[in-house]
Amino acid sequence: MTVVATSLFGQLDRSLHDHLGDLVRQAELGDDPTALDLARTELPKMVAALRSLLDEHSPDEHGRCPTCRSRRFSRRLPSPCRAYLTAHLCLVIAQDAHPRARHVRAAG
Ligand SMILES: [Zn+2]
């Protein structure tokens, strides 16, 4: 039973990562119509998926994640969870750190 569950999870995980890899390859290597199609069809899906995940990890009024919170860590100082911080780091901080690099790379 455990082997079946692990195998199913592995297959789901691989399928998801394959899909994400395909999207990145199409965005990086595809022609302009392909990139435009990705922006209009896949980007909204990605944003919806990310918003759904972030909804589960949004800090409550005490700054704690209701999904990741556990009794063991409840006495620690309140802070957003790793999932929330990682999304913020990847999407906002990384972009702010290299706004021109992204633009030049996209244009070149
Ligand atoms: Zn969380």
Short mmCIF file of N, CA, C and O and ligand atoms in Angstrom, two decimals:
data_model
loop_
_atom_site.label_atom_id
_atom_site.label_comp_id
_atom_site.label_asym_id
_atom_site.label_seq_id
_atom_site.Cartn_x
_atom_site.Cartn_y
_atom_site.Cartn_z
N MET A 1 0.83 -1.20 0.00
CA MET A 1 0.00 0.00 0.00
C MET A 1 0.87 1.26 0.00
O MET A 1 0.64 2.16 -0.78
N THR A 2 1.87 1.28 0.86
CA THR A 2 2.76 2.44 0.92
C THR A 2 3.52 2.62 -0.39
O THR A 2 3.68 3.73 -0.87
N VAL A 3 3.92 1.51 -0.99
CA VAL A 3 4.65 1.58 -2.25
C VAL A 3 3.75 2.18 -3.33
O VAL A 3 4.16 3.03 -4.11
N VAL A 4 2.47 1.75 -3.34
CA VAL A 4 1.52 2.27 -4.33
C VAL A 4 1.33 3.77 -4.14
O VAL A 4 1.37 4.55 -5.08
N ALA A 5 1.12 4.19 -2.87
CA ALA A 5 0.93 5.61 -2.58
C ALA A 5 2.16 6.41 -2.99
O ALA A 5 2.04 7.49 -3.59
N THR A 6 3.33 5.91 -2.63
CA THR A 6 4.57 6.60 -2.98
C THR A 6 4.72 6.70 -4.49
O THR A 6 5.09 7.74 -5.03
N SER A 7 4.39 5.61 -5.17
CA SER A 7 4.50 5.60 -6.62
C SER A 7 3.54 6.59 -7.26
O SER A 7 3.91 7.32 -8.18
N LEU A 8 2.31 6.64 -6.75
CA LEU A 8 1.32 7.58 -7.28
C LEU A 8 1.77 9.01 -7.03
O LEU A 8 1.67 9.87 -7.91
N PHE A 9 2.26 9.26 -5.82
CA PHE A 9 2.72 10.61 -5.51
C PHE A 9 3.90 10.98 -6.40
O PHE A 9 3.97 12.09 -6.92
N GLY A 10 4.80 10.02 -6.57
CA GLY A 10 5.96 10.28 -7.42
C GLY A 10 5.54 10.59 -8.84
O GLY A 10 6.10 11.48 -9.49
N GLN A 11 4.54 9.88 -9.32
CA GLN A 11 4.06 10.10 -10.68
C GLN A 11 3.41 11.49 -10.80
O GLN A 11 3.64 12.20 -11.77
N LEU A 12 2.60 11.85 -9.81
CA LEU A 12 1.99 13.18 -9.80
C LEU A 12 3.06 14.26 -9.77
O LEU A 12 2.99 15.25 -10.51
N ASP A 13 4.03 14.07 -8.90
CA ASP A 13 5.09 15.05 -8.74
C ASP A 13 5.89 15.20 -10.04
O ASP A 13 6.16 16.30 -10.49
N ARG A 14 6.21 14.07 -10.65
CA ARG A 14 6.97 14.09 -11.90
C ARG A 14 6.16 14.78 -13.01
O ARG A 14 6.68 15.58 -13.78
N SER A 15 4.89 14.45 -13.07
CA SER A 15 4.02 15.04 -14.08
C SER A 15 3.95 16.56 -13.93
O SER A 15 4.04 17.30 -14.91
N LEU A 16 3.81 17.01 -12.70
CA LEU A 16 3.76 18.45 -12.44
C LEU A 16 5.07 19.12 -12.82
O LEU A 16 5.09 20.15 -13.50
N HIS A 17 6.18 18.52 -12.42
CA HIS A 17 7.48 19.12 -12.74
C HIS A 17 7.77 19.08 -14.23
O HIS A 17 8.36 20.01 -14.78
N ASP A 18 7.33 18.02 -14.91
CA ASP A 18 7.49 17.96 -16.37
C ASP A 18 6.71 19.09 -17.02
O ASP A 18 7.20 19.75 -17.94
N HIS A 19 5.49 19.30 -16.55
CA HIS A 19 4.66 20.37 -17.11
C HIS A 19 5.32 21.73 -16.90
O HIS A 19 5.39 22.56 -17.82
N LEU A 20 5.81 21.97 -15.68
CA LEU A 20 6.46 23.25 -15.39
C LEU A 20 7.72 23.42 -16.24
O LEU A 20 7.98 24.52 -16.76
N GLY A 21 8.47 22.35 -16.40
CA GLY A 21 9.66 22.41 -17.25
C GLY A 21 9.31 22.73 -18.70
O GLY A 21 9.99 23.53 -19.36
N ASP A 22 8.22 22.13 -19.19
CA ASP A 22 7.77 22.42 -20.56
C ASP A 22 7.42 23.89 -20.72
O ASP A 22 7.75 24.52 -21.73
N LEU A 23 6.72 24.43 -19.72
CA LEU A 23 6.34 25.85 -19.79
C LEU A 23 7.56 26.75 -19.84
O LEU A 23 7.62 27.70 -20.63
N VAL A 24 8.54 26.45 -19.01
CA VAL A 24 9.76 27.27 -18.99
C VAL A 24 10.49 27.17 -20.33
O VAL A 24 10.92 28.18 -20.90
N ARG A 25 10.59 25.96 -20.86
CA ARG A 25 11.26 25.79 -22.16
C ARG A 25 10.54 26.54 -23.26
O ARG A 25 11.16 27.20 -24.09
N GLN A 26 9.21 26.46 -23.26
CA GLN A 26 8.44 27.18 -24.28
C GLN A 26 8.63 28.68 -24.14
O GLN A 26 8.74 29.40 -25.14
N ALA A 27 8.66 29.16 -22.90
CA ALA A 27 8.82 30.61 -22.68
C ALA A 27 10.21 31.07 -23.11
O ALA A 27 10.36 32.15 -23.68
N GLU A 28 11.23 30.24 -22.84
CA GLU A 28 12.60 30.65 -23.15
C GLU A 28 12.95 30.44 -24.62
O GLU A 28 13.68 31.23 -25.21
N LEU A 29 12.44 29.38 -25.21
CA LEU A 29 12.88 29.01 -26.56
C LEU A 29 11.83 29.22 -27.64
O LEU A 29 12.15 29.21 -28.82
N GLY A 30 10.59 29.39 -27.22
CA GLY A 30 9.52 29.51 -28.21
C GLY A 30 9.55 30.84 -28.94
O GLY A 30 10.16 31.82 -28.49
N ASP A 31 8.89 30.86 -30.10
CA ASP A 31 8.81 32.11 -30.86
C ASP A 31 7.82 33.06 -30.19
O ASP A 31 7.19 32.72 -29.19
N ASP A 32 7.68 34.25 -30.76
CA ASP A 32 6.84 35.26 -30.13
C ASP A 32 5.37 34.83 -30.00
O ASP A 32 4.76 35.05 -28.95
N PRO A 33 4.77 34.24 -31.03
CA PRO A 33 3.38 33.77 -30.86
C PRO A 33 3.23 32.75 -29.73
O PRO A 33 2.24 32.76 -29.00
N THR A 34 4.24 31.90 -29.57
CA THR A 34 4.20 30.91 -28.49
C THR A 34 4.27 31.62 -27.14
O THR A 34 3.52 31.28 -26.21
N ALA A 35 5.16 32.60 -27.04
CA ALA A 35 5.29 33.35 -25.78
C ALA A 35 4.00 34.10 -25.46
O ALA A 35 3.56 34.15 -24.31
N LEU A 36 3.41 34.67 -26.48
CA LEU A 36 2.15 35.40 -26.28
C LEU A 36 1.05 34.45 -25.82
O LEU A 36 0.28 34.75 -24.91
N ASP A 37 1.00 33.29 -26.45
CA ASP A 37 0.00 32.30 -26.06
C ASP A 37 0.20 31.84 -24.62
O ASP A 37 -0.75 31.69 -23.86
N LEU A 38 1.47 31.66 -24.24
CA LEU A 38 1.77 31.28 -22.85
C LEU A 38 1.30 32.36 -21.89
O LEU A 38 0.70 32.05 -20.86
N ALA A 39 1.58 33.60 -22.24
CA ALA A 39 1.20 34.71 -21.35
C ALA A 39 -0.31 34.77 -21.18
O ALA A 39 -0.80 35.05 -20.09
N ARG A 40 -1.03 34.51 -22.25
CA ARG A 40 -2.48 34.65 -22.17
C ARG A 40 -3.20 33.43 -21.64
O ARG A 40 -4.29 33.55 -21.06
N THR A 41 -2.63 32.26 -21.83
CA THR A 41 -3.34 31.05 -21.38
C THR A 41 -2.72 30.42 -20.13
O THR A 41 -3.45 30.00 -19.23
N GLU A 42 -1.40 30.35 -20.08
CA GLU A 42 -0.76 29.64 -18.97
C GLU A 42 -0.46 30.53 -17.78
O GLU A 42 -0.55 30.09 -16.64
N LEU A 43 -0.11 31.79 -18.05
CA LEU A 43 0.22 32.68 -16.94
C LEU A 43 -0.95 32.86 -15.97
O LEU A 43 -0.76 32.75 -14.75
N PRO A 44 -2.18 33.10 -16.48
CA PRO A 44 -3.30 33.20 -15.52
C PRO A 44 -3.49 31.93 -14.71
O PRO A 44 -3.85 32.00 -13.52
N LYS A 45 -3.25 30.77 -15.31
CA LYS A 45 -3.38 29.51 -14.56
C LYS A 45 -2.31 29.43 -13.47
O LYS A 45 -2.58 28.98 -12.34
N MET A 46 -1.09 29.86 -13.81
CA MET A 46 -0.01 29.83 -12.83
C MET A 46 -0.31 30.78 -11.67
O MET A 46 -0.09 30.45 -10.51
N VAL A 47 -0.83 31.96 -12.01
CA VAL A 47 -1.17 32.94 -10.96
C VAL A 47 -2.29 32.39 -10.08
O VAL A 47 -2.24 32.50 -8.85
N ALA A 48 -3.28 31.76 -10.70
CA ALA A 48 -4.38 31.19 -9.91
C ALA A 48 -3.87 30.09 -8.99
O ALA A 48 -4.27 30.00 -7.82
N ALA A 49 -2.97 29.25 -9.51
CA ALA A 49 -2.41 28.17 -8.69
C ALA A 49 -1.61 28.74 -7.52
O ALA A 49 -1.74 28.29 -6.38
N LEU A 50 -0.82 29.76 -7.81
CA LEU A 50 -0.01 30.36 -6.76
C LEU A 50 -0.88 31.07 -5.72
O LEU A 50 -0.64 30.96 -4.51
N ARG A 51 -1.90 31.77 -6.19
CA ARG A 51 -2.81 32.43 -5.25
C ARG A 51 -3.49 31.41 -4.35
O ARG A 51 -3.68 31.66 -3.15
N SER A 52 -3.88 30.31 -4.93
CA SER A 52 -4.53 29.26 -4.14
C SER A 52 -3.59 28.75 -3.05
O SER A 52 -3.99 28.56 -1.89
N LEU A 53 -2.34 28.52 -3.42
CA LEU A 53 -1.35 28.07 -2.43
C LEU A 53 -1.11 29.13 -1.37
O LEU A 53 -1.05 28.84 -0.18
N LEU A 54 -0.97 30.38 -1.83
CA LEU A 54 -0.71 31.46 -0.88
C LEU A 54 -1.88 31.67 0.08
O LEU A 54 -1.68 32.04 1.24
N ASP A 55 -3.09 31.46 -0.42
CA ASP A 55 -4.25 31.58 0.46
C ASP A 55 -4.13 30.65 1.66
O ASP A 55 -4.52 30.98 2.77
N GLU A 56 -3.60 29.46 1.40
CA GLU A 56 -3.44 28.49 2.49
C GLU A 56 -2.33 28.87 3.45
O GLU A 56 -2.27 28.37 4.56
N HIS A 57 -1.43 29.72 2.99
CA HIS A 57 -0.26 30.06 3.81
C HIS A 57 -0.21 31.54 4.18
O HIS A 57 0.83 32.02 4.63
N SER A 58 -1.30 32.24 3.97
CA SER A 58 -1.32 33.66 4.34
C SER A 58 -1.23 33.81 5.86
O SER A 58 -1.96 33.14 6.60
N PRO A 59 -0.33 34.68 6.31
CA PRO A 59 -0.19 34.88 7.76
C PRO A 59 -1.49 35.40 8.36
O PRO A 59 -2.16 36.24 7.76
N ASP A 60 -1.83 34.90 9.54
CA ASP A 60 -3.03 35.39 10.23
C ASP A 60 -2.71 36.71 10.92
O ASP A 60 -1.63 37.29 10.72
N GLU A 61 -3.63 37.19 11.75
CA GLU A 61 -3.43 38.50 12.38
C GLU A 61 -2.22 38.51 13.32
O GLU A 61 -1.73 39.57 13.69
N HIS A 62 -1.74 37.33 13.69
CA HIS A 62 -0.55 37.24 14.55
C HIS A 62 0.71 36.96 13.74
O HIS A 62 1.77 36.73 14.31
N GLY A 63 0.59 36.96 12.43
CA GLY A 63 1.76 36.71 11.59
C GLY A 63 2.09 35.25 11.42
O GLY A 63 3.16 34.91 10.90
N ARG A 64 1.19 34.36 11.83
CA ARG A 64 1.48 32.93 11.73
C ARG A 64 0.67 32.29 10.62
O ARG A 64 -0.46 32.68 10.34
N CYS A 65 1.26 31.26 10.02
CA CYS A 65 0.57 30.53 8.96
C CYS A 65 -0.40 29.53 9.59
O CYS A 65 0.02 28.69 10.37
N PRO A 66 -1.68 29.61 9.22
CA PRO A 66 -2.64 28.67 9.80
C PRO A 66 -2.45 27.24 9.31
O PRO A 66 -2.88 26.29 9.97
N THR A 67 -1.79 27.06 8.17
CA THR A 67 -1.57 25.72 7.63
C THR A 67 -0.33 25.07 8.24
O THR A 67 -0.34 23.89 8.58
N CYS A 68 0.74 25.83 8.37
CA CYS A 68 2.00 25.27 8.85
C CYS A 68 2.16 25.35 10.37
O CYS A 68 3.08 24.75 10.92
N ARG A 69 1.28 26.09 11.02
CA ARG A 69 1.40 26.27 12.45
C ARG A 69 1.34 24.93 13.18
O ARG A 69 0.56 24.06 12.85
N SER A 70 2.19 24.81 14.17
CA SER A 70 2.13 23.61 15.01
C SER A 70 2.38 24.03 16.45
O SER A 70 2.95 25.07 16.72
N ARG A 71 1.94 23.20 17.37
CA ARG A 71 2.13 23.53 18.79
C ARG A 71 3.60 23.67 19.14
O ARG A 71 3.98 24.49 19.93
N ARG A 72 4.41 22.84 18.48
CA ARG A 72 5.82 22.84 18.78
C ARG A 72 6.46 24.20 18.57
O ARG A 72 7.35 24.62 19.30
N PHE A 73 6.00 24.91 17.53
CA PHE A 73 6.62 26.18 17.21
C PHE A 73 5.78 27.37 17.65
O PHE A 73 6.11 28.50 17.35
N SER A 74 4.69 27.11 18.36
CA SER A 74 3.76 28.19 18.66
C SER A 74 4.36 29.25 19.58
O SER A 74 3.85 30.35 19.64
N ARG A 75 5.40 28.92 20.29
CA ARG A 75 5.99 29.92 21.20
C ARG A 75 7.03 30.78 20.52
O ARG A 75 7.53 31.72 21.10
N ARG A 76 7.40 30.42 19.32
CA ARG A 76 8.37 31.23 18.60
C ARG A 76 7.75 32.55 18.17
O ARG A 76 6.54 32.69 18.15
N LEU A 77 8.61 33.48 17.84
CA LEU A 77 8.10 34.76 17.36
C LEU A 77 7.28 34.54 16.10
O LEU A 77 7.64 33.73 15.26
N PRO A 78 6.19 35.28 15.97
CA PRO A 78 5.36 35.13 14.78
C PRO A 78 6.14 35.53 13.53
O PRO A 78 6.88 36.51 13.54
N SER A 79 5.98 34.77 12.47
CA SER A 79 6.58 35.12 11.19
C SER A 79 5.87 34.31 10.12
O SER A 79 5.33 33.25 10.39
N PRO A 80 5.86 34.83 8.88
CA PRO A 80 5.26 34.06 7.80
C PRO A 80 6.01 32.73 7.63
O PRO A 80 7.19 32.64 7.96
N CYS A 81 5.35 31.74 7.11
CA CYS A 81 5.97 30.42 6.95
C CYS A 81 6.92 30.41 5.74
O CYS A 81 6.96 31.35 4.96
N ARG A 82 7.64 29.34 5.61
CA ARG A 82 8.62 29.20 4.52
C ARG A 82 7.97 29.30 3.15
O ARG A 82 8.53 29.88 2.23
N ALA A 83 6.81 28.66 2.99
CA ALA A 83 6.14 28.68 1.69
C ALA A 83 5.83 30.11 1.28
O ALA A 83 6.08 30.51 0.14
N TYR A 84 5.30 30.87 2.20
CA TYR A 84 4.94 32.27 1.91
C TYR A 84 6.19 33.09 1.61
O TYR A 84 6.25 33.85 0.65
N LEU A 85 7.22 32.93 2.44
CA LEU A 85 8.45 33.69 2.25
C LEU A 85 9.14 33.31 0.95
O LEU A 85 9.69 34.16 0.24
N THR A 86 9.12 32.02 0.61
CA THR A 86 9.76 31.58 -0.63
C THR A 86 9.07 32.19 -1.84
O THR A 86 9.74 32.68 -2.77
N ALA A 87 7.74 32.19 -1.85
CA ALA A 87 7.01 32.79 -2.96
C ALA A 87 7.35 34.27 -3.07
O ALA A 87 7.59 34.79 -4.16
N HIS A 88 7.38 34.94 -1.94
CA HIS A 88 7.69 36.37 -1.93
C HIS A 88 9.11 36.61 -2.43
O HIS A 88 9.35 37.49 -3.26
N LEU A 89 10.04 35.79 -1.96
CA LEU A 89 11.43 35.93 -2.38
C LEU A 89 11.58 35.71 -3.88
O LEU A 89 12.23 36.48 -4.58
N CYS A 90 10.98 34.66 -4.39
CA CYS A 90 11.13 34.32 -5.81
C CYS A 90 10.45 35.34 -6.72
O CYS A 90 10.97 35.67 -7.78
N LEU A 91 9.29 35.81 -6.32
CA LEU A 91 8.50 36.65 -7.22
C LEU A 91 8.74 38.13 -7.06
O LEU A 91 8.73 38.86 -8.04
N VAL A 92 8.95 38.59 -5.86
CA VAL A 92 9.03 40.03 -5.63
C VAL A 92 10.47 40.48 -5.40
O VAL A 92 10.97 41.35 -6.12
N ILE A 93 11.15 39.88 -4.46
CA ILE A 93 12.49 40.33 -4.12
C ILE A 93 13.48 40.05 -5.24
O ILE A 93 14.26 40.91 -5.61
N ALA A 94 13.43 38.85 -5.83
CA ALA A 94 14.36 38.52 -6.91
C ALA A 94 14.16 39.43 -8.10
O ALA A 94 15.11 39.86 -8.75
N GLN A 95 12.92 39.78 -8.38
CA GLN A 95 12.63 40.66 -9.51
C GLN A 95 13.11 42.08 -9.22
O GLN A 95 13.66 42.75 -10.09
N ASP A 96 12.91 42.53 -7.97
CA ASP A 96 13.37 43.86 -7.60
C ASP A 96 14.89 43.97 -7.64
O ASP A 96 15.44 45.02 -7.94
N ALA A 97 15.57 42.88 -7.34
CA ALA A 97 17.02 42.89 -7.29
C ALA A 97 17.63 42.98 -8.69
O ALA A 97 18.72 43.52 -8.86
N HIS A 98 16.95 42.43 -9.69
CA HIS A 98 17.50 42.42 -11.04
C HIS A 98 16.46 42.83 -12.08
O HIS A 98 16.22 42.10 -13.03
N PRO A 99 15.85 44.00 -11.90
CA PRO A 99 14.78 44.37 -12.84
C PRO A 99 15.30 44.55 -14.26
O PRO A 99 14.64 44.18 -15.21
N ARG A 100 16.51 45.10 -14.42
CA ARG A 100 17.03 45.35 -15.76
C ARG A 100 17.53 44.07 -16.41
O ARG A 100 17.39 43.87 -17.60
N ALA A 101 18.12 43.19 -15.60
CA ALA A 101 18.64 41.94 -16.14
C ALA A 101 17.51 41.14 -16.79
O ALA A 101 17.67 40.57 -17.86
N ARG A 102 16.36 41.12 -16.12
CA ARG A 102 15.24 40.39 -16.68
C ARG A 102 14.78 41.02 -17.99
O ARG A 102 14.48 40.35 -18.94
N HIS A 103 14.77 42.39 -18.00
CA HIS A 103 14.30 43.08 -19.18
C HIS A 103 15.25 42.85 -20.36
O HIS A 103 14.83 42.54 -21.45
N VAL A 104 16.54 43.00 -20.10
CA VAL A 104 17.53 42.83 -21.16
C VAL A 104 17.49 41.41 -21.69
O VAL A 104 17.51 41.18 -22.90
N ARG A 105 17.38 40.45 -20.78
CA ARG A 105 17.36 39.06 -21.19
C ARG A 105 16.13 38.78 -22.05
O ARG A 105 16.20 38.10 -23.06
N ALA A 106 14.99 39.36 -21.65
CA ALA A 106 13.76 39.13 -22.40
C ALA A 106 13.85 39.78 -23.77
O ALA A 106 13.35 39.23 -24.76
N ALA A 107 14.50 40.96 -23.83
CA ALA A 107 14.58 41.66 -25.10
C ALA A 107 15.64 41.07 -26.01
O ALA A 107 15.53 41.14 -27.23
N GLY A 108 16.68 40.50 -25.40
CA GLY A 108 17.78 40.00 -26.22
C GLY A 108 17.49 38.65 -26.73
O GLY A 108 17.95 38.17 -27.71
ZN ZN B 1 2.50 27.90 5.64
#
